[in-house]
GROMACS .gro file of C-alpha atoms in nm:
model
  193
    1GLN     CA    1   0.078   0.471   0.059
    2TRP     CA    2  -0.170   0.268   0.207
    3LEU     CA    3  -0.089   0.236   0.542
    4MET     CA    4  -0.058  -0.105   0.711
    5GLY     CA    5  -0.294  -0.220   1.044
    6TYR     CA    6  -0.609  -0.092   1.153
    7ASN     CA    7  -0.871   0.010   0.878
    8ALA     CA    8  -0.747   0.099   0.503
    9ARG     CA    9  -0.597   0.423   0.491
   10GLN     CA   10  -0.371   0.629   0.273
   11SER     CA   11  -0.089   0.833   0.427
   12THR     CA   12  -0.079   1.196   0.369
   13GLY     CA   13   0.288   1.282   0.494
   14VAL     CA   14   0.586   1.160   0.646
   15HIS     CA   15   0.576   1.182   1.028
   16ASP     CA   16   0.920   0.964   1.090
   17LYS     CA   17   1.171   0.813   0.853
   18ILE     CA   18   1.152   0.430   0.830
   19PHE     CA   19   1.459   0.209   0.782
   20HIS     CA   20   1.578  -0.124   0.746
   21ARG     CA   21   1.859  -0.186   1.037
   22VAL     CA   22   2.089  -0.482   0.934
   23VAL     CA   23   2.341  -0.651   1.168
   24ALA     CA   24   2.621  -0.854   0.998
   25LEU     CA   25   2.779  -1.132   1.223
   26ASP     CA   26   3.096  -1.325   1.100
   27ASP     CA   27   3.247  -1.607   1.275
   28GLY     CA   28   3.533  -1.677   1.021
   29ARG     CA   29   3.329  -1.965   0.882
   30ASN     CA   30   2.917  -1.831   0.858
   31GLN     CA   31   2.816  -1.493   0.784
   32PHE     CA   32   2.485  -1.407   0.942
   33TYR     CA   33   2.255  -1.115   0.865
   34LEU     CA   34   2.005  -0.984   1.128
   35VAL     CA   35   1.719  -0.751   0.952
   36SER     CA   36   1.446  -0.525   1.173
   37SER     CA   37   1.260  -0.322   0.925
   38ASP     CA   38   1.012  -0.041   1.022
   39LEU     CA   39   0.721  -0.261   0.859
   40CYS     CA   40   0.404  -0.409   0.986
   41LEU     CA   41   0.420  -0.721   0.842
   42PHE     CA   42   0.492  -0.897   0.528
   43SER     CA   43   0.419  -1.219   0.368
   44PRO     CA   44   0.650  -1.519   0.321
   45GLY     CA   45   0.644  -1.466  -0.057
   46VAL     CA   46   0.836  -1.098   0.010
   47TYR     CA   47   1.059  -1.287   0.270
   48ASP     CA   48   1.147  -1.563  -0.031
   49GLU     CA   49   1.179  -1.294  -0.303
   50ALA     CA   50   1.444  -1.107  -0.095
   51ALA     CA   51   1.642  -1.448   0.021
   52GLU     CA   52   1.660  -1.564  -0.317
   53ALA     CA   53   1.812  -1.196  -0.446
   54LEU     CA   54   2.043  -1.211  -0.158
   55GLN     CA   55   2.160  -1.569  -0.223
   56LYS     CA   56   2.204  -1.465  -0.590
   57ARG     CA   57   2.409  -1.113  -0.511
   58LEU     CA   58   2.565  -1.183  -0.253
   59GLY     CA   59   2.558  -1.547  -0.159
   60ILE     CA   60   2.400  -1.538   0.161
   61ASP     CA   61   2.222  -1.901   0.233
   62ARG     CA   62   1.867  -1.792   0.379
   63LYS     CA   63   1.918  -1.979   0.669
   64ASN     CA   64   2.152  -1.708   0.731
   65PHE     CA   65   1.928  -1.409   0.670
   66TRP     CA   66   1.637  -1.348   0.939
   67TRP     CA   67   1.401  -1.040   0.865
   68SER     CA   68   1.142  -0.922   1.099
   69VAL     CA   69   0.975  -0.591   1.136
   70THR     CA   70   0.925  -0.348   1.411
   71HIS     CA   71   0.543  -0.394   1.351
   72SER     CA   72   0.457  -0.046   1.278
   73HIS     CA   73   0.081   0.048   1.215
   74ALA     CA   74   0.196   0.339   1.047
   75ALA     CA   75   0.424   0.195   0.807
   76PRO     CA   76   0.317   0.143   0.414
   77GLU     CA   77   0.192  -0.205   0.283
   78VAL     CA   78   0.487  -0.376   0.087
   79ASP     CA   79   0.291  -0.657  -0.052
   80ALA     CA   80  -0.014  -0.780  -0.241
   81PRO     CA   81  -0.346  -0.689  -0.038
   82GLY     CA   82  -0.425  -1.060  -0.069
   83ILE     CA   83  -0.215  -1.154   0.233
   84TYR     CA   84  -0.424  -0.828   0.428
   85LYS     CA   85  -0.749  -0.988   0.314
   86THR     CA   86  -0.638  -1.323   0.477
   87LEU     CA   87  -0.485  -1.161   0.786
   88LEU     CA   88  -0.749  -0.835   0.820
   89GLY     CA   89  -1.031  -0.914   0.589
   90ARG     CA   90  -0.976  -0.624   0.397
   91SER     CA   91  -0.812  -0.577   0.030
   92ASP     CA   92  -1.024  -0.307  -0.152
   93HIS     CA   93  -0.725  -0.145  -0.330
   94ASP     CA   94  -0.465  -0.210  -0.560
   95TRP     CA   95  -0.101  -0.226  -0.409
   96ASN     CA   96   0.216  -0.024  -0.504
   97ARG     CA   97   0.444  -0.226  -0.673
   98GLU     CA   98   0.698   0.040  -0.693
   99TYR     CA   99   0.724   0.110  -0.374
  100ALA     CA  100   0.764  -0.261  -0.310
  101GLN     CA  101   1.019  -0.273  -0.531
  102ARG     CA  102   1.202   0.030  -0.334
  103VAL     CA  103   1.159  -0.174  -0.017
  104SER     CA  104   1.321  -0.442  -0.140
  105GLN     CA  105   1.634  -0.290  -0.316
  106SER     CA  106   1.687  -0.064  -0.028
  107LEU     CA  107   1.668  -0.419   0.191
  108ILE     CA  108   1.968  -0.545  -0.048
  109ASP     CA  109   2.118  -0.208  -0.048
  110ALA     CA  110   2.143  -0.206   0.334
  111VAL     CA  111   2.255  -0.592   0.364
  112THR     CA  112   2.516  -0.483   0.113
  113THR     CA  113   2.650  -0.192   0.333
  114ALA     CA  114   2.627  -0.400   0.661
  115LYS     CA  115   2.856  -0.686   0.457
  116ASN     CA  116   3.111  -0.461   0.341
  117LYS     CA  117   3.135  -0.310   0.690
  118LEU     CA  118   3.261  -0.633   0.841
  119GLU     CA  119   3.566  -0.594   1.090
  120PRO     CA  120   3.697  -0.733   1.398
  121ALA     CA  121   3.456  -0.721   1.681
  122ARG     CA  122   3.331  -0.892   2.014
  123MET     CA  123   2.975  -0.981   2.102
  124ALA     CA  124   2.817  -0.988   2.448
  125VAL     CA  125   2.452  -1.116   2.527
  126GLY     CA  126   2.239  -1.013   2.810
  127THR     CA  127   1.891  -0.979   2.979
  128GLY     CA  128   1.676  -0.718   3.139
  129MET     CA  129   1.329  -0.617   3.274
  130ALA     CA  130   1.105  -0.331   3.170
  131MET     CA  131   0.729  -0.259   3.277
  132ALA     CA  132   0.680  -0.073   2.926
  133ASN     CA  133   0.444  -0.361   2.808
  134ILE     CA  134   0.078  -0.446   2.952
  135ASN     CA  135  -0.153  -0.720   2.876
  136ARG     CA  136  -0.399  -0.644   2.628
  137ARG     CA  137  -0.707  -0.862   2.718
  138ALA     CA  138  -0.911  -0.686   3.002
  139ARG     CA  139  -1.160  -0.860   3.211
  140ASP     CA  140  -1.490  -0.667   3.208
  141VAL     CA  141  -1.692  -0.633   3.472
  142ASP     CA  142  -1.929  -0.911   3.351
  143GLY     CA  143  -1.681  -1.129   3.333
  144GLY     CA  144  -1.617  -1.104   2.948
  145VAL     CA  145  -1.300  -1.010   2.804
  146SER     CA  146  -1.195  -0.736   2.560
  147LEU     CA  147  -0.949  -0.531   2.403
  148GLY     CA  148  -0.800  -0.306   2.666
  149LEU     CA  149  -0.537  -0.292   2.970
  150ASN     CA  150  -0.486  -0.576   3.231
  151PRO     CA  151  -0.204  -0.480   3.425
  152ASP     CA  152  -0.258  -0.819   3.627
  153GLY     CA  153  -0.256  -1.045   3.343
  154PRO     CA  154   0.047  -1.227   3.193
  155ALA     CA  155   0.325  -1.017   2.990
  156ASP     CA  156   0.666  -1.101   2.876
  157ARG     CA  157   0.883  -0.826   3.024
  158GLN     CA  158   1.220  -0.974   2.961
  159ILE     CA  159   1.447  -0.776   2.717
  160GLY     CA  160   1.709  -0.982   2.544
  161LEU     CA  161   2.001  -0.802   2.447
  162ILE     CA  162   2.301  -0.782   2.214
  163ARG     CA  163   2.617  -0.581   2.223
  164VAL     CA  164   2.819  -0.585   1.948
  165GLU     CA  165   3.141  -0.350   1.992
  166ARG     CA  166   3.480  -0.297   1.839
  167THR     CA  167   3.796  -0.431   1.967
  168ASP     CA  168   3.866  -0.117   2.148
  169GLY     CA  169   3.530  -0.112   2.284
  170SER     CA  170   3.354   0.117   2.105
  171PRO     CA  171   2.974   0.048   2.038
  172ILE     CA  172   2.898  -0.098   1.685
  173ALA     CA  173   2.530  -0.206   1.771
  174VAL     CA  174   2.302  -0.286   2.069
  175ILE     CA  175   2.036  -0.505   1.957
  176ALA     CA  176   1.751  -0.546   2.216
  177ASN     CA  177   1.447  -0.755   2.187
  178TYR     CA  178   1.104  -0.697   2.396
  179ALA     CA  179   0.766  -0.826   2.330
  180MET     CA  180   0.514  -0.531   2.269
  181HIS     CA  181   0.225  -0.439   2.006
  182GLY     CA  182   0.350  -0.081   1.979
  183THR     CA  183   0.072   0.125   1.884
  184ALA     CA  184   0.128   0.452   2.006
  185MET     CA  185  -0.049   0.620   1.688
  186SER     CA  186  -0.379   0.529   1.664
  187GLY     CA  187  -0.568   0.415   1.327
  188ALA     CA  188  -0.666   0.805   1.293
  189ASN     CA  189  -0.293   0.886   1.212
  190LEU     CA  190  -0.193   0.920   0.843
  191LEU     CA  191   0.133   1.006   0.876
  192VAL     CA  192   0.433   0.743   0.783
  193SER     CA  193   0.635   0.622   1.104
   0.00000   0.00000   0.00000
């Protein structure tokens, strides 16, 4: 597959399986679906198609379907390369429509599974802090700014947390939101992760 992020490159294998993670919430009046997919990015058109399919198949209103990505630079592209031309200045290859359809179908299957597994639960929210990220705009000795490490630069180190648990206290899900650009595997990597 063509991998997203860095320069155009094709995968040679799989380092880690990638997933859609779905949390379904229901307050008795509305259902809400929060999805995080192991992808780098996708265009609004991909979201629109998924939201329309979920509306038709499961009756989920698009305002109750939030879809985000982990922003992995080692995940396959899922959209026409035009979006990458716009964002990254490259699109010298055709896109894999079969893979894109597989991603869409697996998303619908994952949301369907989450909907079918709804059960009585309670939810708690909180915040924490971690020093796992760093400002990526380094100040050079000549006063310029370049891509690098700037430990003194601003960074959002707050972790937003949501815990969803069964009525007996056993966990269903823990959701964490943390601002970072996780590029642990370099542009030389050719494995899906």
